mmCIF file of C-alpha atoms in Angstrom:
data_model
loop_
_atom_site.group_PDB
_atom_site.id
_atom_site.type_symbol
_atom_site.label_atom_id
_atom_site.label_comp_id
_atom_site.label_asym_id
_atom_site.label_seq_id
_atom_site.Cartn_x
_atom_site.Cartn_y
_atom_site.Cartn_z
ATOM 1 C CA MET A 1 65.992 141.845 121.985
ATOM 2 C CA LYS A 2 65.941 138.850 119.651
ATOM 3 C CA LEU A 3 65.924 135.319 121.061
ATOM 4 C CA LEU A 4 66.275 131.915 119.424
ATOM 5 C CA LEU A 5 64.162 129.282 121.178
ATOM 6 C CA ALA A 6 65.158 125.721 120.232
ATOM 7 C CA GLU A 7 62.454 123.369 121.532
ATOM 8 C CA ASP A 8 61.006 120.280 119.799
ATOM 9 C CA ASP A 9 57.861 120.102 121.973
ATOM 10 C CA ALA A 10 55.520 122.174 119.793
ATOM 11 C CA ILE A 11 53.028 122.905 122.596
ATOM 12 C CA LEU A 12 55.734 124.056 125.003
ATOM 13 C CA ALA A 13 57.523 126.020 122.265
ATOM 14 C CA ASP A 14 54.323 127.867 121.329
ATOM 15 C CA ALA A 15 53.558 128.666 124.966
ATOM 16 C CA LEU A 16 57.080 129.901 125.708
ATOM 17 C CA ALA A 17 57.260 131.928 122.496
ATOM 18 C CA ALA A 18 53.940 133.598 123.305
ATOM 19 C CA SER A 19 55.014 134.408 126.871
ATOM 20 C CA LEU A 20 58.410 135.734 125.787
ATOM 21 C CA THR A 21 56.808 137.849 123.070
ATOM 22 C CA LYS A 22 54.381 139.264 125.639
ATOM 23 C CA ALA A 23 57.413 140.035 127.842
ATOM 24 C CA GLY A 24 58.828 142.208 125.044
ATOM 25 C CA PHE A 25 61.199 139.855 123.221
ATOM 26 C CA GLU A 26 61.354 139.012 119.530
ATOM 27 C CA VAL A 27 61.332 135.209 119.339
ATOM 28 C CA GLU A 28 62.197 132.762 116.574
ATOM 29 C CA VAL A 29 61.508 129.067 117.196
ATOM 30 C CA ALA A 30 63.643 126.178 115.944
ATOM 31 C CA PRO A 31 61.953 122.735 116.130
ATOM 32 C CA ASN A 32 65.175 120.700 115.911
ATOM 33 C CA GLY A 33 68.929 120.969 116.340
ATOM 34 C CA ALA A 34 69.732 121.317 112.641
ATOM 35 C CA VAL A 35 67.516 124.385 112.268
ATOM 36 C CA ALA A 36 68.758 125.818 115.563
ATOM 37 C CA GLU A 37 72.394 125.525 114.489
ATOM 38 C CA PHE A 38 71.689 127.016 111.063
ATOM 39 C CA LEU A 39 69.863 130.038 112.482
ATOM 40 C CA LEU A 40 72.257 130.685 115.357
ATOM 41 C CA LEU A 41 75.285 130.636 113.064
ATOM 42 C CA ARG A 42 73.785 132.712 110.267
ATOM 43 C CA GLN A 43 71.517 135.255 111.936
ATOM 44 C CA HIS A 44 71.930 137.723 114.755
ATOM 45 C CA PHE A 45 70.412 136.807 118.134
ATOM 46 C CA ASP A 46 70.965 138.430 121.507
ATOM 47 C CA LEU A 47 70.523 135.091 123.310
ATOM 48 C CA GLY A 48 69.806 131.441 122.615
ATOM 49 C CA VAL A 49 67.487 129.220 124.677
ATOM 50 C CA LEU A 50 68.419 125.642 123.835
ATOM 51 C CA ASP A 51 66.761 122.368 124.827
ATOM 52 C CA LEU A 52 69.359 119.605 125.028
ATOM 53 C CA GLY A 53 66.999 116.847 123.864
ATOM 54 C CA LEU A 54 66.609 118.076 120.291
ATOM 55 C CA PRO A 55 66.093 115.748 117.298
ATOM 56 C CA MET A 56 68.366 115.596 114.219
ATOM 57 C CA VAL A 57 71.297 117.289 115.985
ATOM 58 C CA ASP A 58 71.357 117.056 119.786
ATOM 59 C CA GLY A 59 71.450 120.236 121.817
ATOM 60 C CA LEU A 60 74.868 119.567 123.306
ATOM 61 C CA THR A 61 76.420 119.329 119.837
ATOM 62 C CA VAL A 62 74.657 122.504 118.729
ATOM 63 C CA LEU A 63 75.888 124.272 121.862
ATOM 64 C CA LYS A 64 79.515 123.286 121.236
ATOM 65 C CA ARG A 65 79.437 124.388 117.588
ATOM 66 C CA VAL A 66 77.731 127.698 118.308
ATOM 67 C CA ARG A 67 80.056 128.433 121.224
ATOM 68 C CA ALA A 68 83.080 127.840 118.997
ATOM 69 C CA ALA A 69 81.779 130.235 116.323
ATOM 70 C CA LYS A 70 80.175 132.844 118.598
ATOM 71 C CA PRO A 71 81.956 132.793 121.951
ATOM 72 C CA ALA A 72 80.156 135.899 123.272
ATOM 73 C CA LEU A 73 76.579 134.792 122.536
ATOM 74 C CA PRO A 74 74.682 134.068 125.813
ATOM 75 C CA MET A 75 73.211 130.550 125.836
ATOM 76 C CA LEU A 76 70.632 129.237 128.312
ATOM 77 C CA VAL A 77 70.130 125.473 128.374
ATOM 78 C CA LEU A 78 66.790 123.781 129.089
ATOM 79 C CA THR A 79 66.622 120.078 129.888
ATOM 80 C CA ALA A 80 64.558 117.443 131.644
ATOM 81 C CA LEU A 81 67.797 115.809 132.806
ATOM 82 C CA ASP A 82 68.723 117.209 136.213
ATOM 83 C CA GLY A 83 71.612 114.930 137.189
ATOM 84 C CA LEU A 84 74.910 116.515 138.179
ATOM 85 C CA GLU A 85 76.718 114.948 135.222
ATOM 86 C CA HIS A 86 74.213 116.481 132.794
ATOM 87 C CA ARG A 87 74.548 119.943 134.318
ATOM 88 C CA VAL A 88 78.332 119.689 134.219
ATOM 89 C CA ALA A 89 78.272 118.507 130.592
ATOM 90 C CA GLY A 90 76.071 121.427 129.568
ATOM 91 C CA LEU A 91 78.182 124.003 131.347
ATOM 92 C CA ASN A 92 81.418 122.521 130.011
ATOM 93 C CA ALA A 93 79.986 122.642 126.489
ATOM 94 C CA GLY A 94 79.519 126.393 126.830
ATOM 95 C CA ALA A 95 76.159 127.048 128.524
ATOM 96 C CA ASP A 96 75.969 130.306 130.484
ATOM 97 C CA ASP A 97 73.044 129.082 132.588
ATOM 98 C CA TYR A 98 71.052 125.907 133.115
ATOM 99 C CA LEU A 99 67.339 125.429 133.844
ATOM 100 C CA THR A 100 65.692 122.043 134.412
ATOM 101 C CA LYS A 101 62.151 121.139 133.392
ATOM 102 C CA PRO A 102 59.547 121.681 134.667
ATOM 103 C CA PHE A 103 60.102 125.339 135.464
ATOM 104 C CA ASP A 104 58.004 128.443 136.018
ATOM 105 C CA PHE A 105 58.048 131.065 133.281
ATOM 106 C CA PRO A 106 58.964 133.967 135.650
ATOM 107 C CA GLU A 107 62.190 132.145 136.509
ATOM 108 C CA LEU A 108 63.028 131.631 132.819
ATOM 109 C CA GLU A 109 62.372 135.306 132.092
ATOM 110 C CA ALA A 110 64.477 136.395 135.078
ATOM 111 C CA ARG A 111 67.399 134.195 133.998
ATOM 112 C CA ILE A 112 67.201 135.495 130.426
ATOM 113 C CA ARG A 113 67.243 139.114 131.579
ATOM 114 C CA ALA A 114 70.150 138.393 133.941
ATOM 115 C CA LEU A 115 72.192 136.867 131.108
ATOM 116 C CA LEU A 116 71.430 139.822 128.837
ATOM 117 C CA ARG A 117 72.472 142.287 131.545
ATOM 118 C CA ARG A 118 75.695 140.359 132.044
ATOM 119 C CA ALA A 119 76.382 140.333 128.297
ATOM 120 C CA ARG A 120 76.001 144.098 128.204
ATOM 121 C CA GLY A 121 78.073 144.716 131.280
ATOM 122 C CA ALA A 122 81.760 145.491 131.348
ATOM 123 C CA GLY A 123 83.196 145.456 127.842
ATOM 124 C CA GLY A 124 79.791 145.268 126.155
ATOM 125 C CA GLY A 125 79.704 141.451 125.851
ATOM 126 C CA ALA A 126 77.867 140.232 122.777
ATOM 127 C CA ALA A 127 76.930 143.786 121.783
ATOM 128 C CA ALA A 128 80.510 144.991 121.355
ATOM 129 C CA ALA A 129 81.999 145.393 117.885
ATOM 130 C CA GLN A 130 84.402 142.653 116.837
ATOM 131 C CA GLN A 131 87.803 143.531 115.392
ATOM 132 C CA PHE A 132 89.324 141.652 112.444
ATOM 133 C CA GLY A 133 92.581 143.318 111.407
ATOM 134 C CA LYS A 134 91.603 146.863 110.448
ATOM 135 C CA LEU A 135 87.943 145.865 110.077
ATOM 136 C CA ALA A 136 85.511 146.552 112.944
ATOM 137 C CA PHE A 137 82.223 144.660 112.634
ATOM 138 C CA ASP A 138 79.272 145.617 114.861
ATOM 139 C CA ARG A 139 76.439 143.167 114.227
ATOM 140 C CA ASP A 140 73.972 144.907 116.559
ATOM 141 C CA ALA A 141 74.442 148.320 114.947
ATOM 142 C CA ARG A 142 74.765 146.773 111.451
ATOM 143 C CA ARG A 143 77.900 148.839 111.009
ATOM 144 C CA ALA A 144 81.296 147.976 109.572
ATOM 145 C CA THR A 145 84.290 150.284 109.530
ATOM 146 C CA LEU A 146 87.747 150.088 107.976
ATOM 147 C CA ASP A 147 90.374 152.047 109.916
ATOM 148 C CA GLY A 148 87.485 153.948 111.499
ATOM 149 C CA ALA A 149 85.860 154.876 108.173
ATOM 150 C CA PRO A 150 82.362 153.411 107.529
ATOM 151 C CA ILE A 151 82.040 150.798 104.795
ATOM 152 C CA GLU A 152 78.886 151.152 102.714
ATOM 153 C CA LEU A 153 77.348 147.670 102.366
ATOM 154 C CA SER A 154 74.158 146.621 100.625
ATOM 155 C CA PRO A 155 71.886 144.186 102.544
ATOM 156 C CA ARG A 156 73.300 141.176 100.696
ATOM 157 C CA GLU A 157 76.879 142.365 101.065
ATOM 158 C CA TRP A 158 76.229 142.702 104.799
ATOM 159 C CA MET A 159 74.796 139.182 105.056
ATOM 160 C CA LEU A 160 77.676 137.781 103.001
ATOM 161 C CA LEU A 161 80.286 139.459 105.197
ATOM 162 C CA ASP A 162 78.471 138.312 108.356
ATOM 163 C CA LEU A 163 78.451 134.705 107.110
ATOM 164 C CA LEU A 164 82.115 134.766 106.059
ATOM 165 C CA LEU A 165 83.182 136.247 109.406
ATOM 166 C CA THR A 166 81.095 133.726 111.351
ATOM 167 C CA GLN A 167 82.645 130.868 109.364
ATOM 168 C CA ARG A 168 86.107 132.421 108.982
ATOM 169 C CA ASP A 169 88.911 129.951 108.287
ATOM 170 C CA ARG A 170 86.235 127.531 107.010
ATOM 171 C CA VAL A 171 84.981 127.203 103.449
ATOM 172 C CA VAL A 172 81.550 128.736 102.824
ATOM 173 C CA THR A 173 79.722 127.153 99.882
ATOM 174 C CA LYS A 174 77.521 128.951 97.389
ATOM 175 C CA ASP A 175 74.572 126.928 98.708
ATOM 176 C CA GLN A 176 75.210 128.282 102.220
ATOM 177 C CA ILE A 177 75.319 131.833 100.886
ATOM 178 C CA ALA A 178 72.067 131.370 98.960
ATOM 179 C CA GLU A 179 70.419 129.830 102.043
ATOM 180 C CA SER A 180 71.505 132.736 104.256
ATOM 181 C CA TRP A 181 69.997 135.193 101.791
ATOM 182 C CA ALA A 182 66.769 133.175 101.614
ATOM 183 C CA VAL A 183 66.436 132.864 105.408
ATOM 184 C CA GLU A 184 66.960 136.589 105.993
ATOM 185 C CA ARG A 185 64.100 137.710 103.702
ATOM 186 C CA SER A 186 64.819 141.345 104.513
ATOM 187 C CA GLY A 187 64.160 143.029 101.202
ATOM 188 C CA ALA A 188 67.604 142.248 99.841
ATOM 189 C CA GLU A 189 68.455 142.854 96.208
ATOM 190 C CA PRO A 190 67.019 140.477 93.588
ATOM 191 C CA GLY A 191 69.052 137.628 92.153
ATOM 192 C CA SER A 192 70.550 134.716 94.066
ATOM 193 C CA GLY A 193 72.145 132.460 91.459
ATOM 194 C CA ALA A 194 75.798 131.475 91.224
ATOM 195 C CA GLY A 195 76.565 134.424 88.939
ATOM 196 C CA SER A 196 74.954 136.834 91.368
ATOM 197 C CA ILE A 197 77.000 135.415 94.255
ATOM 198 C CA GLU A 198 80.217 135.906 92.276
ATOM 199 C CA VAL A 199 79.266 139.542 91.666
ATOM 200 C CA TYR A 200 78.758 140.163 95.389
ATOM 201 C CA ILE A 201 82.006 138.375 96.245
ATOM 202 C CA HIS A 202 83.828 140.650 93.809
ATOM 203 C CA ARG A 203 82.215 143.767 95.301
ATOM 204 C CA LEU A 204 82.989 142.695 98.848
ATOM 205 C CA ARG A 205 86.609 141.917 97.980
ATOM 206 C CA ARG A 206 87.037 145.473 96.730
ATOM 207 C CA LYS A 207 85.478 146.928 99.872
ATOM 208 C CA LEU A 208 87.757 144.839 102.118
ATOM 209 C CA GLU A 209 90.948 145.995 100.432
ATOM 210 C CA GLY A 210 93.375 147.218 103.074
ATOM 211 C CA SER A 211 91.556 145.444 105.918
ATOM 212 C CA GLY A 212 94.033 142.588 106.357
ATOM 213 C CA LEU A 213 91.332 140.103 105.306
ATOM 214 C CA ALA A 214 91.034 138.348 101.964
ATOM 215 C CA ILE A 215 88.268 136.244 100.385
ATOM 216 C CA ARG A 216 89.910 133.296 98.665
ATOM 217 C CA THR A 217 88.090 131.205 96.076
ATOM 218 C CA VAL A 218 88.425 127.491 96.798
ATOM 219 C CA ARG A 219 87.734 126.053 93.373
ATOM 220 C CA GLY A 220 84.825 123.642 93.303
ATOM 221 C CA LEU A 221 83.990 124.249 96.978
ATOM 222 C CA GLY A 222 83.285 127.900 97.758
ATOM 223 C CA TYR A 223 84.957 130.820 99.515
ATOM 224 C CA LEU A 224 87.279 131.191 102.460
ATOM 225 C CA LEU A 225 87.847 134.349 104.504
ATOM 226 C CA GLU A 226 91.371 134.472 105.868
ATOM 227 C CA GLU A 227 93.982 136.912 107.066
ATOM 228 C CA GLY A 228 96.249 138.412 104.420
ATOM 229 C CA GLU A 229 95.613 140.474 101.319
ATOM 230 C CA SER A 230 94.570 138.735 98.114
#
């Protein structure tokens, strides 16, 4: 299970990451809200652990943006603020659970496992495939199907489709695409310039034909995934 831990206290972040890794989780640490938002929106995580007092972009803002883009992703909020108004604000922003500092690690681990069990309960939660027209997209299984037939996607085509679906109905710039490829570092195909991006857009358009989704070029800005054939 892959977790994103957003915590600006380096000592606490290192200690929590080590304990969570020992408990069997794969952990990536974000030291500020900007990095946390970027990673949560562009990579797959089974759960996010988010400190509200993050620099650059505050945790509450990150929580709202991630919840809007990924409504099924479990999010656990950490904060030193234990007032009722702070708990209510966090929950209203989309937190699935709330833990105040200081806390004991066994309680954090127990809450994380409870959220993951809930997410994989009835209906599959965050692990279930998402449906977009005739396209089914299963991020956990890294599988996409069109009318039930598998779509063969290269690593970069997969990352591009994941990014466009995450940001659907919003323009995705070429810089964002290049950054998502750079962050993944998963042995993807060589080449990341503007020409290379256009090639992958063209390939993905062909593979999405008949899905009910179209990748529209927004001249001078980037690309927009929307319903309707191109």
